[in-house]
Amino acid sequence: EFATREDLEEFLESPLHRQAHAFNQEIRSERAVIDYDTELVIGIIELGEVGSRFAAGLTRAGHAEIFGYDPHIHIGGTREKEIWLLESGVHLLQTPQELAQRTDVLIAVVSCEIAYRTAAQFVEFLHPGQHYLDLSSAVPGRKMDIASLIEQRGAHFLDGGILNSPEALWEKTPVVLSGPDAAAVAGGLN
């Protein structure tokens, strides 16, 4: 948020905004082909309040096969949440490698503080054509760093913003996406 209109105008003229805009134009020109005639396989990174609701909601709605990874569940995490996710039909995996190798789209539902570190944890396991969707609230410069990291593996980076609390809407919570194939990935998730 900006305190004044002048603050907004100053940001729009800043080098950071111009760099982010140029980057967005560049990635829009690189379109990958996604075949959603088959069931989409989605991996959710972090199964906290938001990630667990997205995972369980998408599974319940029958939109896709859902796999999840959260180190907190497997390292003394809450057994109740693990049982609830399994009963919801979410397949829980033990490692980032397993999650990356079994999915078409990875959705990172992490805080901005760990967004880059999370991407770095998964990057070596990504495959060309795979999509990595970052839903953190990280600043544009950090998102560009993550995109650069992901695209080094031939995978596609998507930036996303959660527009409401998933507390009531679960998988129907509005999320805006940008990046290569944003519309196609959104179509596969809706």
JSON list of C-alpha atoms in Angstrom, two decimals:
[
{"chain": "A", "resi": 1, "resn": "GLU", "atom": "CA", "xyz": [0.00, 0.00, 0.00]},
{"chain": "A", "resi": 2, "resn": "PHE", "atom": "CA", "xyz": [1.07, 3.56, -0.63]},
{"chain": "A", "resi": 3, "resn": "ALA", "atom": "CA", "xyz": [0.40, 6.41, 1.80]},
{"chain": "A", "resi": 4, "resn": "THR", "atom": "CA", "xyz": [-0.17, 8.99, -0.93]},
{"chain": "A", "resi": 5, "resn": "ARG", "atom": "CA", "xyz": [-0.70, 9.17, -4.65]},
{"chain": "A", "resi": 6, "resn": "GLU", "atom": "CA", "xyz": [2.75, 10.75, -4.92]},
{"chain": "A", "resi": 7, "resn": "ASP", "atom": "CA", "xyz": [4.28, 7.66, -3.29]},
{"chain": "A", "resi": 8, "resn": "LEU", "atom": "CA", "xyz": [2.54, 5.46, -5.85]},
{"chain": "A", "resi": 9, "resn": "GLU", "atom": "CA", "xyz": [3.67, 7.63, -8.75]},
{"chain": "A", "resi": 10, "resn": "GLU", "atom": "CA", "xyz": [7.23, 7.62, -7.41]},
{"chain": "A", "resi": 11, "resn": "PHE", "atom": "CA", "xyz": [7.17, 3.82, -7.24]},
{"chain": "A", "resi": 12, "resn": "LEU", "atom": "CA", "xyz": [5.80, 3.54, -10.79]},
{"chain": "A", "resi": 13, "resn": "GLU", "atom": "CA", "xyz": [8.76, 5.62, -12.02]},
{"chain": "A", "resi": 14, "resn": "SER", "atom": "CA", "xyz": [11.33, 3.71, -9.97]},
{"chain": "A", "resi": 15, "resn": "PRO", "atom": "CA", "xyz": [14.02, 1.46, -11.50]},
{"chain": "A", "resi": 16, "resn": "LEU", "atom": "CA", "xyz": [12.64, -1.50, -9.51]},
{"chain": "A", "resi": 17, "resn": "HIS", "atom": "CA", "xyz": [9.19, -1.13, -11.07]},
{"chain": "A", "resi": 18, "resn": "ARG", "atom": "CA", "xyz": [10.64, -0.72, -14.57]},
{"chain": "A", "resi": 19, "resn": "GLN", "atom": "CA", "xyz": [12.81, -3.80, -14.05]},
{"chain": "A", "resi": 20, "resn": "ALA", "atom": "CA", "xyz": [9.83, -5.85, -12.83]},
{"chain": "A", "resi": 21, "resn": "HIS", "atom": "CA", "xyz": [7.72, -4.66, -15.75]},
{"chain": "A", "resi": 22, "resn": "ALA", "atom": "CA", "xyz": [10.44, -5.55, -18.28]},
{"chain": "A", "resi": 23, "resn": "PHE", "atom": "CA", "xyz": [10.84, -8.96, -16.66]},
{"chain": "A", "resi": 24, "resn": "ASN", "atom": "CA", "xyz": [7.08, -9.59, -16.85]},
{"chain": "A", "resi": 25, "resn": "GLN", "atom": "CA", "xyz": [7.06, -8.67, -20.55]},
{"chain": "A", "resi": 26, "resn": "GLU", "atom": "CA", "xyz": [9.99, -11.03, -21.16]},
{"chain": "A", "resi": 27, "resn": "ILE", "atom": "CA", "xyz": [8.38, -14.03, -19.50]},
{"chain": "A", "resi": 28, "resn": "ARG", "atom": "CA", "xyz": [5.07, -13.40, -21.27]},
{"chain": "A", "resi": 29, "resn": "SER", "atom": "CA", "xyz": [6.83, -13.94, -24.58]},
{"chain": "A", "resi": 30, "resn": "GLU", "atom": "CA", "xyz": [7.94, -17.44, -23.55]},
{"chain": "A", "resi": 31, "resn": "ARG", "atom": "CA", "xyz": [4.84, -19.61, -23.71]},
{"chain": "A", "resi": 32, "resn": "ALA", "atom": "CA", "xyz": [4.97, -23.29, -22.90]},
{"chain": "A", "resi": 33, "resn": "VAL", "atom": "CA", "xyz": [2.39, -25.80, -24.03]},
{"chain": "A", "resi": 34, "resn": "ILE", "atom": "CA", "xyz": [0.35, -27.51, -21.34]},
{"chain": "A", "resi": 35, "resn": "ASP", "atom": "CA", "xyz": [-1.81, -30.53, -22.08]},
{"chain": "A", "resi": 36, "resn": "TYR", "atom": "CA", "xyz": [-4.65, -30.64, -19.59]},
{"chain": "A", "resi": 37, "resn": "ASP", "atom": "CA", "xyz": [-6.50, -33.45, -21.35]},
{"chain": "A", "resi": 38, "resn": "THR", "atom": "CA", "xyz": [-5.06, -35.65, -18.61]},
{"chain": "A", "resi": 39, "resn": "GLU", "atom": "CA", "xyz": [-5.60, -35.03, -14.91]},
{"chain": "A", "resi": 40, "resn": "LEU", "atom": "CA", "xyz": [-3.42, -32.27, -13.53]},
{"chain": "A", "resi": 41, "resn": "VAL", "atom": "CA", "xyz": [-1.09, -33.38, -10.74]},
{"chain": "A", "resi": 42, "resn": "ILE", "atom": "CA", "xyz": [-0.45, -30.61, -8.21]},
{"chain": "A", "resi": 43, "resn": "GLY", "atom": "CA", "xyz": [2.11, -30.40, -5.44]},
{"chain": "A", "resi": 44, "resn": "ILE", "atom": "CA", "xyz": [1.53, -28.12, -2.48]},
{"chain": "A", "resi": 45, "resn": "ILE", "atom": "CA", "xyz": [4.63, -26.92, -0.66]},
{"chain": "A", "resi": 46, "resn": "GLU", "atom": "CA", "xyz": [3.84, -26.20, 3.00]},
{"chain": "A", "resi": 47, "resn": "LEU", "atom": "CA", "xyz": [0.56, -27.40, 4.44]},
{"chain": "A", "resi": 48, "resn": "GLY", "atom": "CA", "xyz": [-0.12, -24.66, 6.95]},
{"chain": "A", "resi": 49, "resn": "GLU", "atom": "CA", "xyz": [-3.48, -22.93, 7.24]},
{"chain": "A", "resi": 50, "resn": "VAL", "atom": "CA", "xyz": [-3.59, -21.84, 3.58]},
{"chain": "A", "resi": 51, "resn": "GLY", "atom": "CA", "xyz": [-1.78, -24.75, 1.92]},
{"chain": "A", "resi": 52, "resn": "SER", "atom": "CA", "xyz": [-3.78, -27.42, 3.73]},
{"chain": "A", "resi": 53, "resn": "ARG", "atom": "CA", "xyz": [-7.09, -25.80, 2.80]},
{"chain": "A", "resi": 54, "resn": "PHE", "atom": "CA", "xyz": [-6.06, -25.47, -0.84]},
{"chain": "A", "resi": 55, "resn": "ALA", "atom": "CA", "xyz": [-4.87, -29.10, -0.90]},
{"chain": "A", "resi": 56, "resn": "ALA", "atom": "CA", "xyz": [-7.92, -30.59, 0.81]},
{"chain": "A", "resi": 57, "resn": "GLY", "atom": "CA", "xyz": [-10.34, -28.36, -1.10]},
{"chain": "A", "resi": 58, "resn": "LEU", "atom": "CA", "xyz": [-8.89, -29.17, -4.52]},
{"chain": "A", "resi": 59, "resn": "THR", "atom": "CA", "xyz": [-8.88, -32.88, -3.68]},
{"chain": "A", "resi": 60, "resn": "ARG", "atom": "CA", "xyz": [-12.44, -32.77, -2.38]},
{"chain": "A", "resi": 61, "resn": "ALA", "atom": "CA", "xyz": [-13.60, -30.91, -5.50]},
{"chain": "A", "resi": 62, "resn": "GLY", "atom": "CA", "xyz": [-11.98, -33.55, -7.70]},
{"chain": "A", "resi": 63, "resn": "HIS", "atom": "CA", "xyz": [-10.00, -30.98, -9.70]},
{"chain": "A", "resi": 64, "resn": "ALA", "atom": "CA", "xyz": [-6.72, -32.82, -9.57]},
{"chain": "A", "resi": 65, "resn": "GLU", "atom": "CA", "xyz": [-4.54, -35.33, -7.85]},
{"chain": "A", "resi": 66, "resn": "ILE", "atom": "CA", "xyz": [-2.89, -33.51, -4.96]},
{"chain": "A", "resi": 67, "resn": "PHE", "atom": "CA", "xyz": [0.41, -34.25, -3.29]},
{"chain": "A", "resi": 68, "resn": "GLY", "atom": "CA", "xyz": [1.78, -32.27, -0.38]},
{"chain": "A", "resi": 69, "resn": "TYR", "atom": "CA", "xyz": [5.06, -31.74, 1.39]},
{"chain": "A", "resi": 70, "resn": "ASP", "atom": "CA", "xyz": [5.59, -29.98, 4.67]},
{"chain": "A", "resi": 71, "resn": "PRO", "atom": "CA", "xyz": [8.68, -30.65, 6.79]},
{"chain": "A", "resi": 72, "resn": "HIS", "atom": "CA", "xyz": [6.80, -29.63, 9.91]},
{"chain": "A", "resi": 73, "resn": "ILE", "atom": "CA", "xyz": [4.35, -32.51, 9.57]},
{"chain": "A", "resi": 74, "resn": "HIS", "atom": "CA", "xyz": [7.11, -35.08, 9.27]},
{"chain": "A", "resi": 75, "resn": "ILE", "atom": "CA", "xyz": [9.35, -33.61, 11.96]},
{"chain": "A", "resi": 76, "resn": "GLY", "atom": "CA", "xyz": [7.21, -33.78, 15.06]},
{"chain": "A", "resi": 77, "resn": "GLY", "atom": "CA", "xyz": [4.34, -31.93, 13.43]},
{"chain": "A", "resi": 78, "resn": "THR", "atom": "CA", "xyz": [0.73, -32.25, 14.30]},
{"chain": "A", "resi": 79, "resn": "ARG", "atom": "CA", "xyz": [-0.55, -35.78, 13.88]},
{"chain": "A", "resi": 80, "resn": "GLU", "atom": "CA", "xyz": [-4.14, -34.52, 13.70]},
{"chain": "A", "resi": 81, "resn": "LYS", "atom": "CA", "xyz": [-3.42, -32.41, 10.63]},
{"chain": "A", "resi": 82, "resn": "GLU", "atom": "CA", "xyz": [-1.60, -35.29, 8.95]},
{"chain": "A", "resi": 83, "resn": "ILE", "atom": "CA", "xyz": [-4.59, -37.60, 9.52]},
{"chain": "A", "resi": 84, "resn": "TRP", "atom": "CA", "xyz": [-7.04, -34.94, 8.33]},
{"chain": "A", "resi": 85, "resn": "LEU", "atom": "CA", "xyz": [-5.07, -34.36, 5.12]},
{"chain": "A", "resi": 86, "resn": "LEU", "atom": "CA", "xyz": [-4.79, -38.10, 4.42]},
{"chain": "A", "resi": 87, "resn": "GLU", "atom": "CA", "xyz": [-8.53, -38.55, 5.04]},
{"chain": "A", "resi": 88, "resn": "SER", "atom": "CA", "xyz": [-9.15, -35.64, 2.63]},
{"chain": "A", "resi": 89, "resn": "GLY", "atom": "CA", "xyz": [-7.30, -37.56, -0.09]},
{"chain": "A", "resi": 90, "resn": "VAL", "atom": "CA", "xyz": [-4.08, -35.56, -0.09]},
{"chain": "A", "resi": 91, "resn": "HIS", "atom": "CA", "xyz": [-1.00, -37.73, -0.68]},
{"chain": "A", "resi": 92, "resn": "LEU", "atom": "CA", "xyz": [1.74, -36.70, 1.76]},
{"chain": "A", "resi": 93, "resn": "LEU", "atom": "CA", "xyz": [5.33, -37.07, 0.61]},
{"chain": "A", "resi": 94, "resn": "GLN", "atom": "CA", "xyz": [8.53, -37.10, 2.66]},
{"chain": "A", "resi": 95, "resn": "THR", "atom": "CA", "xyz": [10.93, -35.03, 0.54]},
{"chain": "A", "resi": 96, "resn": "PRO", "atom": "CA", "xyz": [11.07, -32.08, -1.89]},
{"chain": "A", "resi": 97, "resn": "GLN", "atom": "CA", "xyz": [12.48, -34.46, -4.50]},
{"chain": "A", "resi": 98, "resn": "GLU", "atom": "CA", "xyz": [9.45, -36.77, -4.31]},
{"chain": "A", "resi": 99, "resn": "LEU", "atom": "CA", "xyz": [7.06, -33.84, -4.61]},
{"chain": "A", "resi": 100, "resn": "ALA", "atom": "CA", "xyz": [8.83, -32.24, -7.57]},
{"chain": "A", "resi": 101, "resn": "GLN", "atom": "CA", "xyz": [9.17, -35.50, -9.47]},
{"chain": "A", "resi": 102, "resn": "ARG", "atom": "CA", "xyz": [5.50, -36.48, -9.14]},
{"chain": "A", "resi": 103, "resn": "THR", "atom": "CA", "xyz": [3.81, -33.21, -10.10]},
{"chain": "A", "resi": 104, "resn": "ASP", "atom": "CA", "xyz": [3.05, -30.94, -13.06]},
{"chain": "A", "resi": 105, "resn": "VAL", "atom": "CA", "xyz": [2.56, -27.78, -11.01]},
{"chain": "A", "resi": 106, "resn": "LEU", "atom": "CA", "xyz": [4.21, -26.96, -7.69]},
{"chain": "A", "resi": 107, "resn": "ILE", "atom": "CA", "xyz": [2.43, -24.36, -5.56]},
{"chain": "A", "resi": 108, "resn": "ALA", "atom": "CA", "xyz": [4.60, -22.80, -2.85]},
{"chain": "A", "resi": 109, "resn": "VAL", "atom": "CA", "xyz": [2.37, -21.47, -0.08]},
{"chain": "A", "resi": 110, "resn": "VAL", "atom": "CA", "xyz": [5.13, -20.10, 2.12]},
{"chain": "A", "resi": 111, "resn": "SER", "atom": "CA", "xyz": [5.95, -16.85, 3.88]},
{"chain": "A", "resi": 112, "resn": "CYS", "atom": "CA", "xyz": [7.96, -14.21, 2.06]},
{"chain": "A", "resi": 113, "resn": "GLU", "atom": "CA", "xyz": [10.84, -14.79, 4.49]},
{"chain": "A", "resi": 114, "resn": "ILE", "atom": "CA", "xyz": [11.43, -18.33, 3.21]},
{"chain": "A", "resi": 115, "resn": "ALA", "atom": "CA", "xyz": [10.19, -18.05, -0.40]},
{"chain": "A", "resi": 116, "resn": "TYR", "atom": "CA", "xyz": [13.65, -17.98, -1.99]},
{"chain": "A", "resi": 117, "resn": "ARG", "atom": "CA", "xyz": [15.07, -20.67, 0.30]},
{"chain": "A", "resi": 118, "resn": "THR", "atom": "CA", "xyz": [12.08, -22.89, -0.50]},
{"chain": "A", "resi": 119, "resn": "ALA", "atom": "CA", "xyz": [12.55, -22.46, -4.24]},
{"chain": "A", "resi": 120, "resn": "ALA", "atom": "CA", "xyz": [16.26, -23.24, -3.83]},
{"chain": "A", "resi": 121, "resn": "GLN", "atom": "CA", "xyz": [15.34, -26.41, -1.96]},
{"chain": "A", "resi": 122, "resn": "PHE", "atom": "CA", "xyz": [13.23, -27.62, -4.91]},
{"chain": "A", "resi": 123, "resn": "VAL", "atom": "CA", "xyz": [15.10, -26.26, -7.93]},
{"chain": "A", "resi": 124, "resn": "GLU", "atom": "CA", "xyz": [17.46, -29.19, -8.47]},
{"chain": "A", "resi": 125, "resn": "PHE", "atom": "CA", "xyz": [14.48, -31.55, -8.77]},
{"chain": "A", "resi": 126, "resn": "LEU", "atom": "CA", "xyz": [12.42, -29.52, -11.27]},
{"chain": "A", "resi": 127, "resn": "HIS", "atom": "CA", "xyz": [12.05, -30.73, -14.83]},
{"chain": "A", "resi": 128, "resn": "PRO", "atom": "CA", "xyz": [11.66, -28.77, -18.07]},
{"chain": "A", "resi": 129, "resn": "GLY", "atom": "CA", "xyz": [8.10, -27.63, -18.68]},
{"chain": "A", "resi": 130, "resn": "GLN", "atom": "CA", "xyz": [7.08, -27.96, -15.03]},
{"chain": "A", "resi": 131, "resn": "HIS", "atom": "CA", "xyz": [5.43, -24.95, -13.38]},
{"chain": "A", "resi": 132, "resn": "TYR", "atom": "CA", "xyz": [6.44, -23.43, -10.04]},
{"chain": "A", "resi": 133, "resn": "LEU", "atom": "CA", "xyz": [3.81, -21.08, -8.62]},
{"chain": "A", "resi": 134, "resn": "ASP", "atom": "CA", "xyz": [4.94, -18.82, -5.78]},
{"chain": "A", "resi": 135, "resn": "LEU", "atom": "CA", "xyz": [2.07, -17.50, -3.67]},
{"chain": "A", "resi": 136, "resn": "SER", "atom": "CA", "xyz": [4.24, -15.66, -1.15]},
{"chain": "A", "resi": 137, "resn": "SER", "atom": "CA", "xyz": [3.96, -11.93, -0.63]},
{"chain": "A", "resi": 138, "resn": "ALA", "atom": "CA", "xyz": [7.65, -11.38, -1.42]},
{"chain": "A", "resi": 139, "resn": "VAL", "atom": "CA", "xyz": [8.69, -8.08, -3.02]},
{"chain": "A", "resi": 140, "resn": "PRO", "atom": "CA", "xyz": [9.13, -7.92, -6.83]},
{"chain": "A", "resi": 141, "resn": "GLY", "atom": "CA", "xyz": [12.92, -8.13, -6.68]},
{"chain": "A", "resi": 142, "resn": "ARG", "atom": "CA", "xyz": [12.78, -11.32, -4.62]},
{"chain": "A", "resi": 143, "resn": "LYS", "atom": "CA", "xyz": [10.17, -12.79, -6.98]},
{"chain": "A", "resi": 144, "resn": "MET", "atom": "CA", "xyz": [12.48, -12.05, -9.91]},
{"chain": "A", "resi": 145, "resn": "ASP", "atom": "CA", "xyz": [15.32, -13.84, -8.09]},
{"chain": "A", "resi": 146, "resn": "ILE", "atom": "CA", "xyz": [13.07, -16.87, -7.58]},
{"chain": "A", "resi": 147, "resn": "ALA", "atom": "CA", "xyz": [11.96, -16.80, -11.22]},
{"chain": "A", "resi": 148, "resn": "SER", "atom": "CA", "xyz": [15.57, -16.72, -12.39]},
{"chain": "A", "resi": 149, "resn": "LEU", "atom": "CA", "xyz": [16.41, -19.68, -10.18]},
{"chain": "A", "resi": 150, "resn": "ILE", "atom": "CA", "xyz": [13.43, -21.73, -11.39]},
{"chain": "A", "resi": 151, "resn": "GLU", "atom": "CA", "xyz": [13.93, -20.95, -15.07]},
{"chain": "A", "resi": 152, "resn": "GLN", "atom": "CA", "xyz": [17.56, -22.14, -14.98]},
{"chain": "A", "resi": 153, "resn": "ARG", "atom": "CA", "xyz": [16.13, -25.67, -14.86]},
{"chain": "A", "resi": 154, "resn": "GLY", "atom": "CA", "xyz": [13.80, -25.11, -17.83]},
{"chain": "A", "resi": 155, "resn": "ALA", "atom": "CA", "xyz": [10.79, -24.91, -15.53]},
{"chain": "A", "resi": 156, "resn": "HIS", "atom": "CA", "xyz": [8.31, -22.02, -15.67]},
{"chain": "A", "resi": 157, "resn": "PHE", "atom": "CA", "xyz": [7.82, -19.52, -12.87]},
{"chain": "A", "resi": 158, "resn": "LEU", "atom": "CA", "xyz": [4.39, -18.13, -12.06]},
{"chain": "A", "resi": 159, "resn": "ASP", "atom": "CA", "xyz": [3.75, -15.38, -9.55]},
{"chain": "A", "resi": 160, "resn": "GLY", "atom": "CA", "xyz": [0.53, -15.50, -7.60]},
{"chain": "A", "resi": 161, "resn": "GLY", "atom": "CA", "xyz": [-1.30, -13.37, -5.11]},
{"chain": "A", "resi": 162, "resn": "ILE", "atom": "CA", "xyz": [-3.97, -14.67, -2.74]},
{"chain": "A", "resi": 163, "resn": "LEU", "atom": "CA", "xyz": [-6.81, -12.14, -2.75]},
{"chain": "A", "resi": 164, "resn": "ASN", "atom": "CA", "xyz": [-8.81, -13.33, 0.24]},
{"chain": "A", "resi": 165, "resn": "SER", "atom": "CA", "xyz": [-8.58, -15.57, 3.28]},
{"chain": "A", "resi": 166, "resn": "PRO", "atom": "CA", "xyz": [-9.07, -19.27, 2.47]},
{"chain": "A", "resi": 167, "resn": "GLU", "atom": "CA", "xyz": [-10.79, -19.74, 5.82]},
{"chain": "A", "resi": 168, "resn": "ALA", "atom": "CA", "xyz": [-14.26, -19.86, 4.29]},
{"chain": "A", "resi": 169, "resn": "LEU", "atom": "CA", "xyz": [-13.60, -20.24, 0.56]},
{"chain": "A", "resi": 170, "resn": "TRP", "atom": "CA", "xyz": [-10.96, -23.01, 0.64]},
{"chain": "A", "resi": 171, "resn": "GLU", "atom": "CA", "xyz": [-9.97, -23.90, -2.95]},
{"chain": "A", "resi": 172, "resn": "LYS", "atom": "CA", "xyz": [-12.33, -21.24, -4.32]},
{"chain": "A", "resi": 173, "resn": "THR", "atom": "CA", "xyz": [-10.25, -18.46, -2.76]},
{"chain": "A", "resi": 174, "resn": "PRO", "atom": "CA", "xyz": [-9.41, -15.99, -5.56]},
{"chain": "A", "resi": 175, "resn": "VAL", "atom": "CA", "xyz": [-5.78, -16.07, -6.64]},
{"chain": "A", "resi": 176, "resn": "VAL", "atom": "CA", "xyz": [-4.36, -13.86, -9.38]},
{"chain": "A", "resi": 177, "resn": "LEU", "atom": "CA", "xyz": [-1.56, -15.39, -11.50]},
{"chain": "A", "resi": 178, "resn": "SER", "atom": "CA", "xyz": [1.01, -13.87, -13.84]},
{"chain": "A", "resi": 179, "resn": "GLY", "atom": "CA", "xyz": [3.72, -15.38, -15.97]},
{"chain": "A", "resi": 180, "resn": "PRO", "atom": "CA", "xyz": [4.01, -17.89, -18.81]},
{"chain": "A", "resi": 181, "resn": "ASP", "atom": "CA", "xyz": [0.89, -19.99, -19.14]},
{"chain": "A", "resi": 182, "resn": "ALA", "atom": "CA", "xyz": [-0.86, -18.26, -16.24]},
{"chain": "A", "resi": 183, "resn": "ALA", "atom": "CA", "xyz": [-4.21, -18.60, -17.99]},
{"chain": "A", "resi": 184, "resn": "ALA", "atom": "CA", "xyz": [-3.67, -22.27, -18.80]},
{"chain": "A", "resi": 185, "resn": "VAL", "atom": "CA", "xyz": [-2.53, -23.13, -15.29]},
{"chain": "A", "resi": 186, "resn": "ALA", "atom": "CA", "xyz": [-5.46, -21.19, -13.83]},
{"chain": "A", "resi": 187, "resn": "GLY", "atom": "CA", "xyz": [-7.78, -23.12, -16.14]},
{"chain": "A", "resi": 188, "resn": "GLY", "atom": "CA", "xyz": [-6.34, -26.37, -14.85]},
{"chain": "A", "resi": 189, "resn": "LEU", "atom": "CA", "xyz": [-6.90, -25.26, -11.24]},
{"chain": "A", "resi": 190, "resn": "ASN", "atom": "CA", "xyz": [-10.47, -23.91, -11.69]}
]
